[in-house]
PDB file of C-alpha atoms and ligand atoms in Angstrom:
ATOM      1  CA  MET A 763      16.083   2.477 -36.551  1.00  0.00           C
ATOM      2  CA  GLU A 764      15.816  -0.637 -37.594  1.00  0.00           C
ATOM      3  CA  GLU A 765      12.571  -1.258 -37.039  1.00  0.00           C
ATOM      4  CA  MET A 766      12.200   2.062 -38.683  1.00  0.00           C
ATOM      5  CA  LYS A 767      13.615   1.396 -41.638  1.00  0.00           C
ATOM      6  CA  SER A 768      11.759  -2.175 -42.194  1.00  0.00           C
ATOM      7  CA  ASN A 769       8.486  -0.583 -41.229  1.00  0.00           C
ATOM      8  CA  ARG A 770       9.989   2.512 -44.603  1.00  0.00           C
ATOM      9  CA  SER A 771      10.568  -0.481 -46.951  1.00  0.00           C
ATOM     10  CA  ASN A 772       7.286  -2.749 -46.194  1.00  0.00           C
ATOM     11  CA  LEU A 773       5.308   1.273 -47.280  1.00  0.00           C
ATOM     12  CA  GLN A 774       7.777   1.412 -50.190  1.00  0.00           C
ATOM     13  CA  SER A 775       6.772  -2.245 -51.094  1.00  0.00           C
ATOM     14  CA  ALA A 776       2.709  -1.048 -50.908  1.00  0.00           C
ATOM     15  CA  THR A 777       3.612   1.747 -52.821  1.00  0.00           C
ATOM     16  CA  ASN A 778       4.883  -0.036 -55.615  1.00  0.00           C
ATOM     17  CA  ILE A 779       2.123  -2.600 -54.972  1.00  0.00           C
ATOM     18  CA  ILE A 780      -0.523   0.610 -56.191  1.00  0.00           C
ATOM     19  CA  SER A 781       0.915   1.477 -58.341  1.00  0.00           C
ATOM     20  CA  GLU A 782       1.478  -1.515 -60.239  1.00  0.00           C
ATOM     21  CA  LEU A 783      -2.509  -2.303 -59.318  1.00  0.00           C
ATOM     22  CA  GLN A 784      -2.390   1.315 -61.030  1.00  0.00           C
ATOM     23  CA  ALA A 785      -0.985   1.022 -63.718  1.00  0.00           C
ATOM     24  CA  ARG A 786      -2.590  -3.100 -65.124  1.00  0.00           C
ATOM     25  CA  MET A 787      -5.253  -1.410 -63.834  1.00  0.00           C
ATOM     26  CA  ALA A 788      -5.550   1.950 -66.788  1.00  0.00           C
ATOM     27  CA  LYS A 789      -4.689  -0.649 -69.186  1.00  0.00           C
ATOM     28  CA  HIS A 790      -7.295  -2.593 -68.034  1.00  0.00           C
ATOM     29  CA  SER A 791      -5.096  -6.220 -67.609  1.00  0.00           C
ATOM     30  CA  LEU A 792      -5.576  -7.046 -64.209  1.00  0.00           C
ATOM     31  CA  SER A 793      -7.779 -10.282 -63.622  1.00  0.00           C
ATOM     32  CA  ASP A 794     -10.023 -10.825 -60.812  1.00  0.00           C
ATOM     33  CA  ALA A 795      -8.026 -12.964 -59.300  1.00  0.00           C
ATOM     34  CA  GLU A 796      -4.713 -10.987 -59.918  1.00  0.00           C
ATOM     35  CA  GLU A 797      -6.521  -8.012 -58.279  1.00  0.00           C
ATOM     36  CA  LYS A 798      -7.557 -10.481 -55.305  1.00  0.00           C
ATOM     37  CA  GLN A 799      -4.885 -11.782 -54.345  1.00  0.00           C
ATOM     38  CA  ILE A 800      -2.772  -7.991 -54.717  1.00  0.00           C
ATOM     39  CA  ARG A 801      -4.993  -6.056 -52.135  1.00  0.00           C
ATOM     40  CA  GLU A 802      -4.851  -9.747 -50.134  1.00  0.00           C
ATOM     41  CA  ARG A 803      -1.310  -8.904 -50.317  1.00  0.00           C
ATOM     42  CA  ILE A 804      -1.927  -5.145 -49.525  1.00  0.00           C
ATOM     43  CA  GLU A 805      -4.380  -6.907 -46.351  1.00  0.00           C
ATOM     44  CA  ALA A 806      -1.733  -9.012 -44.314  1.00  0.00           C
ATOM     45  CA  GLU A 807       1.029  -5.911 -45.035  1.00  0.00           C
ATOM     46  CA  ASP A 808      -0.985  -3.703 -43.408  1.00  0.00           C
ATOM     47  CA  ARG A 809      -1.470  -6.713 -40.235  1.00  0.00           C
ATOM     48  CA  GLU A 810       1.978  -7.537 -40.309  1.00  0.00           C
ATOM     49  CA  LEU A 811       2.334  -3.047 -39.526  1.00  0.00           C
ATOM     50  CA  ALA A 812      -0.633  -3.428 -37.818  1.00  0.00           C
ATOM     51  CA  GLU A 813       1.098  -6.414 -35.295  1.00  0.00           C
ATOM     52  CA  LYS A 814       3.983  -4.656 -34.889  1.00  0.00           C
ATOM     53  CA  ALA A 815       2.689  -0.946 -33.461  1.00  0.00           C
ATOM     54  CA  ARG A 816       0.702  -2.866 -31.511  1.00  0.00           C
ATOM     55  CA  LYS A 817       3.863  -4.912 -30.290  1.00  0.00           C
ATOM     56  CA  ALA A 818       5.616  -1.468 -29.344  1.00  0.00           C
ATOM     57  CA  ASP A 819       3.044  -0.817 -27.314  1.00  0.00           C
ATOM     58  CA  GLN A 820       2.781  -3.803 -25.203  1.00  0.00           C
ATOM     59  CA  ASN A 821       6.447  -3.427 -24.831  1.00  0.00           C
ATOM     60  CA  ILE A 822       5.779   0.578 -23.337  1.00  0.00           C
ATOM     61  CA  LEU A 823       2.833  -1.489 -20.539  1.00  0.00           C
ATOM     62  CA  MET A 824       5.525  -3.638 -19.499  1.00  0.00           C
ATOM     63  CA  SER A 825       7.940  -1.122 -18.791  1.00  0.00           C
ATOM     64  CA  LYS A 826       5.445   0.761 -17.146  1.00  0.00           C
ATOM     65  CA  VAL A 827       3.789  -2.684 -15.037  1.00  0.00           C
ATOM     66  CA  PHE A 828       7.623  -3.472 -13.752  1.00  0.00           C
ATOM     67  CA  SER A 829       9.734   0.609 -13.364  1.00  0.00           C
ATOM     68  CA  GLN A 830       8.076   0.353  -9.894  1.00  0.00           C
ATOM     69  CA  SER A 831       9.844  -3.402  -8.748  1.00  0.00           C
ATOM     70  CA  MET A 832      13.154  -2.683 -11.072  1.00  0.00           C
ATOM     71  CA  VAL A 833      16.466  -1.901  -9.294  1.00  0.00           C
ATOM     72  CA  ASN A 834      15.689  -0.089  -5.545  1.00  0.00           C
ATOM     73  CA  LYS A 835      18.195   3.366  -5.331  1.00  0.00           C
ATOM     74  CA  LYS A 836      21.205   2.371  -3.443  1.00  0.00           C
ATOM     75  CA  LEU A 837      21.808  -0.553  -6.315  1.00  0.00           C
ATOM     76  CA  GLU A 838      21.551   2.493  -9.229  1.00  0.00           C
ATOM     77  CA  ASN A 839      25.523   2.366  -9.314  1.00  0.00           C
ATOM     78  CA  ALA A 840      26.269  -1.475  -8.838  1.00  0.00           C
ATOM     79  CA  CYS A 841      28.608  -2.761 -11.202  1.00  0.00           C
ATOM     80  CA  PHE A 842      31.590  -5.006 -10.834  1.00  0.00           C
ATOM     81  CA  ASP A 843      34.663  -2.965 -10.437  1.00  0.00           C
ATOM     82  CA  ASN A 844      32.934  -1.194  -7.144  1.00  0.00           C
ATOM     83  CA  TYR A 845      32.425  -4.390  -5.652  1.00  0.00           C
ATOM     84  CA  GLU A 846      35.064  -5.509  -2.775  1.00  0.00           C
ATOM     85  CA  PRO A 847      34.814  -8.848  -2.020  1.00  0.00           C
ATOM     86  CA  GLU A 848      36.593  -9.062   1.211  1.00  0.00           C
ATOM     87  CA  THR A 849      36.083 -13.001   1.665  1.00  0.00           C
ATOM     88  CA  GLU A 850      37.804 -15.407  -0.585  1.00  0.00           C
ATOM     89  CA  GLU A 851      34.188 -16.351  -1.237  1.00  0.00           C
ATOM     90  CA  ALA A 852      33.639 -13.322  -2.551  1.00  0.00           C
ATOM     91  CA  LYS A 853      36.293 -13.462  -3.888  1.00  0.00           C
ATOM     92  CA  ARG A 854      35.208 -16.506  -6.012  1.00  0.00           C
ATOM     93  CA  ALA A 855      31.368 -15.502  -6.427  1.00  0.00           C
ATOM     94  CA  LEU A 856      33.036 -11.941  -8.154  1.00  0.00           C
ATOM     95  CA  GLU A 857      34.872 -13.335 -10.696  1.00  0.00           C
ATOM     96  CA  ILE A 858      32.036 -16.474 -11.936  1.00  0.00           C
ATOM     97  CA  CYS A 859      29.822 -13.131 -12.098  1.00  0.00           C
ATOM     98  CA  LYS A 860      31.781 -12.037 -14.114  1.00  0.00           C
ATOM     99  CA  LYS A 861      32.618 -15.231 -16.156  1.00  0.00           C
ATOM    100  CA  TYR A 862      28.965 -14.968 -16.704  1.00  0.00           C
ATOM    101  CA  ALA A 863      29.129 -11.870 -18.179  1.00  0.00           C
ATOM    102  CA  THR A 864      31.552 -12.231 -20.734  1.00  0.00           C
ATOM    103  CA  ASN A 865      30.641 -16.451 -21.439  1.00  0.00           C
ATOM    104  CA  PHE A 866      26.442 -14.963 -21.669  1.00  0.00           C
ATOM    105  CA  LYS A 867      25.458 -15.884 -24.838  1.00  0.00           C
ATOM    106  CA  VAL A 868      21.533 -16.079 -25.827  1.00  0.00           C
ATOM    107  CA  SER A 869      21.875 -19.553 -27.261  1.00  0.00           C
ATOM    108  CA  ASN A 870      24.025 -21.456 -24.851  1.00  0.00           C
ATOM    109  CA  PRO A 871      21.426 -20.997 -20.852  1.00  0.00           C
ATOM    110  CA  GLN A 872      23.333 -20.706 -18.233  1.00  0.00           C
ATOM    111  CA  SER A 873      21.584 -19.891 -14.593  1.00  0.00           C
ATOM    112  CA  ILE A 874      23.267 -18.751 -10.874  1.00  0.00           C
ATOM    113  CA  MET A 875      21.697 -18.849  -7.697  1.00  0.00           C
ATOM    114  CA  LEU A 876      23.851 -16.654  -5.691  1.00  0.00           C
ATOM    115  CA  TYR A 877      22.869 -17.646  -1.824  1.00  0.00           C
ATOM    116  CA  GLY A 878      23.371 -16.319   1.620  1.00  0.00           C
ATOM    117  CA  THR A 879      23.675 -13.457   4.375  1.00  0.00           C
ATOM    118  CA  PHE A 880      21.656 -10.710   4.065  1.00  0.00           C
ATOM    119  CA  GLY A 881      23.951  -7.283   2.140  1.00  0.00           C
ATOM    120  CA  ILE A 882      26.748  -9.459   1.424  1.00  0.00           C
ATOM    121  CA  GLY A 883      26.724  -8.346  -1.918  1.00  0.00           C
ATOM    122  CA  LYS A 884      24.373 -10.933  -4.111  1.00  0.00           C
ATOM    123  CA  SER A 885      21.742  -8.458  -5.695  1.00  0.00           C
ATOM    124  CA  HIS A 886      24.664  -6.242  -6.342  1.00  0.00           C
ATOM    125  CA  LEU A 887      26.204  -8.854  -8.392  1.00  0.00           C
ATOM    126  CA  ALA A 888      23.148  -9.166 -10.461  1.00  0.00           C
ATOM    127  CA  VAL A 889      22.683  -5.550 -11.427  1.00  0.00           C
ATOM    128  CA  ALA A 890      26.510  -5.712 -12.220  1.00  0.00           C
ATOM    129  CA  ILE A 891      25.522  -8.296 -14.677  1.00  0.00           C
ATOM    130  CA  MET A 892      23.003  -6.740 -15.921  1.00  0.00           C
ATOM    131  CA  ARG A 893      25.084  -3.615 -16.410  1.00  0.00           C
ATOM    132  CA  GLU A 894      27.856  -5.718 -18.066  1.00  0.00           C
ATOM    133  CA  LEU A 895      25.496  -7.270 -19.939  1.00  0.00           C
ATOM    134  CA  SER A 896      23.852  -4.032 -21.199  1.00  0.00           C
ATOM    135  CA  LYS A 897      26.912  -2.810 -22.944  1.00  0.00           C
ATOM    136  CA  ILE A 898      26.843  -5.897 -25.181  1.00  0.00           C
ATOM    137  CA  ASP A 899      24.873  -3.710 -28.800  1.00  0.00           C
ATOM    138  CA  LEU A 900      24.637  -7.184 -30.969  1.00  0.00           C
ATOM    139  CA  VAL A 901      22.815 -10.121 -29.827  1.00  0.00           C
ATOM    140  CA  VAL A 902      22.127 -13.104 -32.266  1.00  0.00           C
ATOM    141  CA  LYS A 903      19.481 -15.764 -31.566  1.00  0.00           C
ATOM    142  CA  ARG A 904      18.662 -18.819 -33.436  1.00  0.00           C
ATOM    143  CA  ASP A 905      14.950 -18.730 -33.973  1.00  0.00           C
ATOM    144  CA  GLU A 906      14.678 -23.256 -34.060  1.00  0.00           C
ATOM    145  CA  SER A 907      11.431 -23.150 -35.023  1.00  0.00           C
ATOM    146  CA  ARG A 908      12.301 -21.231 -38.126  1.00  0.00           C
ATOM    147  CA  ASN A 909      16.369 -22.405 -38.603  1.00  0.00           C
ATOM    148  CA  VAL A 910      17.344 -18.320 -38.711  1.00  0.00           C
ATOM    149  CA  VAL A 911      19.768 -16.913 -37.303  1.00  0.00           C
ATOM    150  CA  LEU A 912      18.017 -13.312 -36.008  1.00  0.00           C
ATOM    151  CA  LYS A 913      20.031 -10.210 -34.944  1.00  0.00           C
ATOM    152  CA  THR A 914      18.597  -7.900 -32.524  1.00  0.00           C
ATOM    153  CA  ARG A 915      19.712  -4.612 -31.229  1.00  0.00           C
ATOM    154  CA  LYS A 916      19.904  -4.764 -27.185  1.00  0.00           C
ATOM    155  CA  MET A 917      19.269  -7.903 -25.550  1.00  0.00           C
ATOM    156  CA  SER A 918      15.833  -8.098 -22.514  1.00  0.00           C
ATOM    157  CA  MET A 919      16.764  -7.994 -19.456  1.00  0.00           C
ATOM    158  CA  LEU A 920      14.058  -8.046 -15.930  1.00  0.00           C
ATOM    159  CA  PHE A 921      14.916  -7.373 -12.843  1.00  0.00           C
ATOM    160  CA  ILE A 922      12.516  -8.048 -10.114  1.00  0.00           C
ATOM    161  CA  ASN A 923      12.233  -8.664  -6.856  1.00  0.00           C
ATOM    162  CA  THR A 924      10.330 -11.991  -6.477  1.00  0.00           C
ATOM    163  CA  ALA A 925       7.755 -10.358  -3.419  1.00  0.00           C
ATOM    164  CA  LYS A 926       6.936  -7.752  -5.298  1.00  0.00           C
ATOM    165  CA  LEU A 927       6.012  -9.809  -7.941  1.00  0.00           C
ATOM    166  CA  LEU A 928       3.545 -12.124  -7.213  1.00  0.00           C
ATOM    167  CA  THR A 929       1.892  -8.492  -5.755  1.00  0.00           C
ATOM    168  CA  LYS A 930       1.326  -7.710  -9.452  1.00  0.00           C
ATOM    169  CA  ILE A 931       0.435 -10.988 -10.302  1.00  0.00           C
ATOM    170  CA  ARG A 932      -1.657 -10.618  -7.401  1.00  0.00           C
ATOM    171  CA  SER A 933      -3.159  -6.797  -8.710  1.00  0.00           C
ATOM    172  CA  SER A 934      -3.544  -7.593 -12.752  1.00  0.00           C
ATOM    173  CA  PHE A 935      -6.776 -10.025 -11.165  1.00  0.00           C
ATOM    174  CA  ASN A 936      -8.390  -6.555 -10.169  1.00  0.00           C
ATOM    175  CA  ALA A 937     -10.813  -5.938 -12.395  1.00  0.00           C
ATOM    176  CA  ASP A 938      -9.242  -2.153 -12.985  1.00  0.00           C
ATOM    177  CA  SER A 939      -6.254  -3.650 -13.704  1.00  0.00           C
ATOM    178  CA  GLU A 940      -4.451  -2.086 -17.368  1.00  0.00           C
ATOM    179  CA  PHE A 941      -2.401  -5.569 -17.455  1.00  0.00           C
ATOM    180  CA  SER A 942      -3.256  -9.696 -17.248  1.00  0.00           C
ATOM    181  CA  GLU A 943      -1.514 -12.065 -15.308  1.00  0.00           C
ATOM    182  CA  ASP A 944      -1.328 -14.204 -18.689  1.00  0.00           C
ATOM    183  CA  LYS A 945       1.074 -10.328 -20.005  1.00  0.00           C
ATOM    184  CA  VAL A 946       3.214 -10.136 -16.841  1.00  0.00           C
ATOM    185  CA  LEU A 947       3.628 -14.652 -17.074  1.00  0.00           C
ATOM    186  CA  GLN A 948       4.782 -13.633 -20.297  1.00  0.00           C
ATOM    187  CA  GLU A 949       6.931 -11.230 -20.413  1.00  0.00           C
ATOM    188  CA  LEU A 950       8.703 -13.307 -17.926  1.00  0.00           C
ATOM    189  CA  GLU A 951       9.135 -16.002 -19.857  1.00  0.00           C
ATOM    190  CA  ASP A 952      10.557 -13.684 -23.368  1.00  0.00           C
ATOM    191  CA  VAL A 953      13.035 -11.900 -21.747  1.00  0.00           C
ATOM    192  CA  ASP A 954      16.988 -13.466 -22.280  1.00  0.00           C
ATOM    193  CA  LEU A 955      17.885 -12.840 -18.594  1.00  0.00           C
ATOM    194  CA  LEU A 956      15.770 -12.879 -15.855  1.00  0.00           C
ATOM    195  CA  VAL A 957      16.635 -11.496 -12.185  1.00  0.00           C
ATOM    196  CA  LEU A 958      14.159 -12.740  -9.221  1.00  0.00           C
ATOM    197  CA  ASP A 959      16.143 -11.235  -6.750  1.00  0.00           C
ATOM    198  CA  ASP A 960      14.721 -12.471  -3.093  1.00  0.00           C
ATOM    199  CA  PHE A 961      13.596 -15.577  -4.650  1.00  0.00           C
ATOM    200  CA  GLY A 962      11.463 -17.182  -1.468  1.00  0.00           C
ATOM    201  CA  SER A 963      10.432 -14.062  -0.217  1.00  0.00           C
ATOM    202  CA  GLU A 964       7.513 -14.403  -1.522  1.00  0.00           C
ATOM    203  CA  ILE A 965       7.038 -17.351   0.849  1.00  0.00           C
ATOM    204  CA  LYS A 966       5.466 -16.735   4.299  1.00  0.00           C
ATOM    205  CA  ASP A 967       6.843 -19.300   6.929  1.00  0.00           C
ATOM    206  CA  VAL A 968       3.564 -20.128   9.094  1.00  0.00           C
ATOM    207  CA  LYS A 969       2.631 -23.434  10.772  1.00  0.00           C
ATOM    208  CA  PRO A 970       2.953 -26.462   8.299  1.00  0.00           C
ATOM    209  CA  ALA A 971      -0.796 -26.990   8.772  1.00  0.00           C
ATOM    210  CA  ASP A 972      -1.441 -22.986   7.063  1.00  0.00           C
ATOM    211  CA  PHE A 973       1.809 -23.365   4.420  1.00  0.00           C
ATOM    212  CA  ASN A 974      -0.751 -24.864   1.942  1.00  0.00           C
ATOM    213  CA  THR A 975      -3.544 -22.084   2.259  1.00  0.00           C
ATOM    214  CA  LYS A 976      -1.172 -19.450   2.410  1.00  0.00           C
ATOM    215  CA  ASN A 977       1.138 -20.096   0.310  1.00  0.00           C
ATOM    216  CA  GLY A 978      -0.369 -22.500  -2.458  1.00  0.00           C
ATOM    217  CA  PHE A 979      -0.876 -19.443  -5.147  1.00  0.00           C
ATOM    218  CA  ALA A 980       2.822 -17.971  -5.202  1.00  0.00           C
ATOM    219  CA  ILE A 981       4.406 -21.836  -5.125  1.00  0.00           C
ATOM    220  CA  GLU A 982       2.106 -22.385  -8.182  1.00  0.00           C
ATOM    221  CA  LYS A 983       3.559 -18.868 -10.384  1.00  0.00           C
ATOM    222  CA  ILE A 984       6.381 -20.020  -9.629  1.00  0.00           C
ATOM    223  CA  PHE A 985       6.311 -22.814 -10.611  1.00  0.00           C
ATOM    224  CA  GLU A 986       5.341 -21.954 -14.108  1.00  0.00           C
ATOM    225  CA  ILE A 987       7.464 -19.169 -14.258  1.00  0.00           C
ATOM    226  CA  VAL A 988      10.379 -21.753 -13.549  1.00  0.00           C
ATOM    227  CA  GLU A 989       8.577 -24.191 -16.464  1.00  0.00           C
ATOM    228  CA  SER A 990       9.101 -21.406 -18.872  1.00  0.00           C
ATOM    229  CA  ARG A 991      12.225 -20.068 -18.114  1.00  0.00           C
ATOM    230  CA  VAL A 992      14.026 -23.529 -19.013  1.00  0.00           C
ATOM    231  CA  GLY A 993      16.289 -23.333 -21.134  1.00  0.00           C
ATOM    232  CA  LYS A 994      16.662 -19.664 -20.374  1.00  0.00           C
ATOM    233  CA  HIS A 995      19.407 -17.306 -18.691  1.00  0.00           C
ATOM    234  CA  THR A 996      17.625 -17.255 -14.747  1.00  0.00           C
ATOM    235  CA  ILE A 997      19.675 -15.162 -12.055  1.00  0.00           C
ATOM    236  CA  PHE A 998      18.337 -16.376  -8.552  1.00  0.00           C
ATOM    237  CA  THR A 999      18.949 -13.836  -5.542  1.00  0.00           C
ATOM    238  CA  THR A1000      18.206 -15.986  -2.091  1.00  0.00           C
ATOM    239  CA  ASN A1001      19.115 -15.294   1.559  1.00  0.00           C
ATOM    240  CA  TYR A1002      17.596 -18.958   1.545  1.00  0.00           C
ATOM    241  CA  ASP A1003      19.839 -22.264   1.958  1.00  0.00           C
ATOM    242  CA  VAL A1004      19.619 -25.300  -0.820  1.00  0.00           C
ATOM    243  CA  ASP A1005      16.844 -26.966   2.120  1.00  0.00           C
ATOM    244  CA  THR A1006      14.646 -24.293   2.571  1.00  0.00           C
ATOM    245  CA  LEU A1007      14.237 -24.032  -0.291  1.00  0.00           C
ATOM    246  CA  PHE A1008      13.699 -27.001  -1.313  1.00  0.00           C
ATOM    247  CA  ARG A1009      11.228 -26.681   1.943  1.00  0.00           C
ATOM    248  CA  TYR A1010       8.923 -23.808   0.489  1.00  0.00           C
ATOM    249  CA  TYR A1011       8.554 -25.311  -3.589  1.00  0.00           C
ATOM    250  CA  GLY A1012       8.496 -28.688  -3.172  1.00  0.00           C
ATOM    251  CA  GLU A1013      10.437 -30.995  -5.603  1.00  0.00           C
ATOM    252  CA  ARG A1014       8.587 -29.955  -8.412  1.00  0.00           C
ATOM    253  CA  SER A1015       9.559 -26.571  -8.825  1.00  0.00           C
ATOM    254  CA  PHE A1016      13.069 -26.881  -6.814  1.00  0.00           C
ATOM    255  CA  SER A1017      14.127 -28.941  -9.755  1.00  0.00           C
ATOM    256  CA  ARG A1018      12.976 -27.525 -12.184  1.00  0.00           C
ATOM    257  CA  ALA A1019      14.755 -24.201 -10.742  1.00  0.00           C
ATOM    258  CA  MET A1020      17.787 -25.581 -10.104  1.00  0.00           C
ATOM    259  CA  GLU A1021      17.922 -26.677 -14.248  1.00  0.00           C
ATOM    260  CA  ASP A1022      21.467 -25.659 -15.794  1.00  0.00           C
ATOM    261  CA  THR A1023      21.858 -23.533 -11.977  1.00  0.00           C
ATOM    262  CA  THR A1024      25.232 -23.384 -10.655  1.00  0.00           C
ATOM    263  CA  LEU A1025      24.952 -22.035  -7.040  1.00  0.00           C
ATOM    264  CA  ILE A1026      27.153 -19.484  -5.767  1.00  0.00           C
ATOM    265  CA  GLN A1027      27.235 -19.792  -1.957  1.00  0.00           C
ATOM    266  CA  MET A1028      28.217 -16.348  -0.150  1.00  0.00           C
ATOM    267  CA  THR A1029      28.468 -16.139   3.356  1.00  0.00           C
ATOM    268  CA  GLY A1030      30.112 -13.281   6.257  1.00  0.00           C
ATOM    269  CA  ARG A1031      29.125 -10.159   7.352  1.00  0.00           C
ATOM    270  CA  ASN A1032      26.834  -7.162   5.712  1.00  0.00           C
ATOM    271  CA  TYR A1033      28.690  -5.398   3.745  1.00  0.00           C
ATOM    272  CA  ARG A1034      27.449  -2.100   5.109  1.00  0.00           C
ATOM    273  CA  LEU A1035      27.964  -2.771   9.129  1.00  0.00           C
ATOM    274  CA  ARG A1036      31.443  -2.977   8.602  1.00  0.00           C
ATOM    275  CA  GLY A1037      32.047   0.153  10.016  1.00  0.00           C
ATOM    276  CA  PHE A1038      30.108  -1.331  13.200  1.00  0.00           C
ATOM    277  CA  GLU A1039      31.701  -4.092  13.804  1.00  0.00           C
ATOM    278  CA  LYS A1040      35.666  -3.373  13.823  1.00  0.00           C
TER     279      LYS A1040
HETATM  280  N1  ADP B2428      31.650  -6.658  -1.169  1.00  0.00           N
HETATM  281  C1  ADP B2428      30.443  -5.458  -1.665  1.00  0.00           C
HETATM  282  N2  ADP B2428      31.533  -4.326  -2.042  1.00  0.00           N
HETATM  283  C2  ADP B2428      31.037  -3.562  -2.471  1.00  0.00           C
HETATM  284  N3  ADP B2428      29.334  -2.904  -2.172  1.00  0.00           N
HETATM  285  C3  ADP B2428      28.916  -3.716  -1.528  1.00  0.00           C
HETATM  286  C4  ADP B2428      29.117  -5.181  -1.130  1.00  0.00           C
HETATM  287  N4  ADP B2428      28.280  -6.087  -0.749  1.00  0.00           N
HETATM  288  C5  ADP B2428      27.087  -5.091  -0.260  1.00  0.00           C
HETATM  289  N5  ADP B2428      27.300  -3.823  -1.092  1.00  0.00           N
HETATM  290  C6  ADP B2428      26.379  -3.275  -1.197  1.00  0.00           C
HETATM  291  O1  ADP B2428      25.840  -3.145   0.453  1.00  0.00           O
HETATM  292  C7  ADP B2428      24.238  -2.573  -0.509  1.00  0.00           C
HETATM  293  C8  ADP B2428      23.437  -4.061   0.183  1.00  0.00           C
HETATM  294  O2  ADP B2428      24.103  -5.382  -0.305  1.00  0.00           O
HETATM  295  P1  ADP B2428      22.999  -6.014  -1.474  1.00  0.00           P
HETATM  296  O3  ADP B2428      23.807  -6.448  -2.959  1.00  0.00           O
HETATM  297  O4  ADP B2428      21.235  -5.311  -1.626  1.00  0.00           O
HETATM  298  O5  ADP B2428      22.469  -7.423  -0.357  1.00  0.00           O
HETATM  299  P2  ADP B2428      21.830  -8.757  -0.745  1.00  0.00           P
HETATM  300  O6  ADP B2428      21.177  -9.037  -2.121  1.00  0.00           O
HETATM  301  O7  ADP B2428      22.709  -9.293  -0.669  1.00  0.00           O
HETATM  302  O8  ADP B2428      21.524  -9.054   0.369  1.00  0.00           O
HETATM  303  C9  ADP B2428      24.305  -2.153  -1.338  1.00  0.00           C
HETATM  304  O9  ADP B2428      24.411  -0.876  -1.777  1.00  0.00           O
HETATM  305  C10 ADP B2428      25.731  -3.066  -2.509  1.00  0.00           C
HETATM  306  O10 ADP B2428      25.710  -2.349  -3.090  1.00  0.00           O
HETATM  307 MG1   MG B2429      19.507  -8.437  -1.754  1.00  0.00          MG
END
């Protein structure tokens, strides 16, 4: 809607310029320099409109790129209200995640890493945070380079399984791929909130001699991604403990990932196995 309005006002101003041009041409009062200036203004506005259209197209393309990597069926309805904390740890995790959502400010980046047992609700809580944030309509952002405050409609968020993300990046090298690696990385850098689900699942736990050949690419890409997210909000969920992640990524990437990141441990029983154990 905003977009349409600004397109319309752009169109309006282009129309104004043209009628001004015509009126002055009719009076033969337009100097060559003035005419050139007006033409340049029109051309600049055309370029701006074209750029806007291109950006809109790109957003559609990116949602296509990531659509299959989005939240799976089981997590579709995950929210804070249907999370049943079974342990003190889980209760605490729920509270921290709620606070994270309430205090979320684009201009005050905070990251969290939910780590612990499989099936304990780490992804559930990440999705619940996104659901909570998606209720916010208006986001105030500061554009530091231009020193202006921007108000945008919704914040942009992306939930992606880290192993699938690496597969996407690899597939971008295929000749027939409709998106490039740069586009994928740019999108990951741009979103207001990125959820890297199952962080570490893209690393193959092979014997030390093969580790670098098998994992070098993934480690390098993860470094690029976490490096580009410094100063932004990222939520990691992982089944691995800190020692394993450190061993996987090495100090450089790991310390980048952990910058301004709050660790939330979640251990206990697999939620889906509750009934079987009683
Ligand atoms: N404490 C909980 N309360 C309600 N549902 C839960 C809870 N823990 C897990 N679940 C559900 O169990 C399934 C697995 O949880 P998930 O968040 O994917 O686990 P994790 O990411 O920790 O491996 C999901 O469908 C999730 O909604
Ligand atoms: Mg999970």
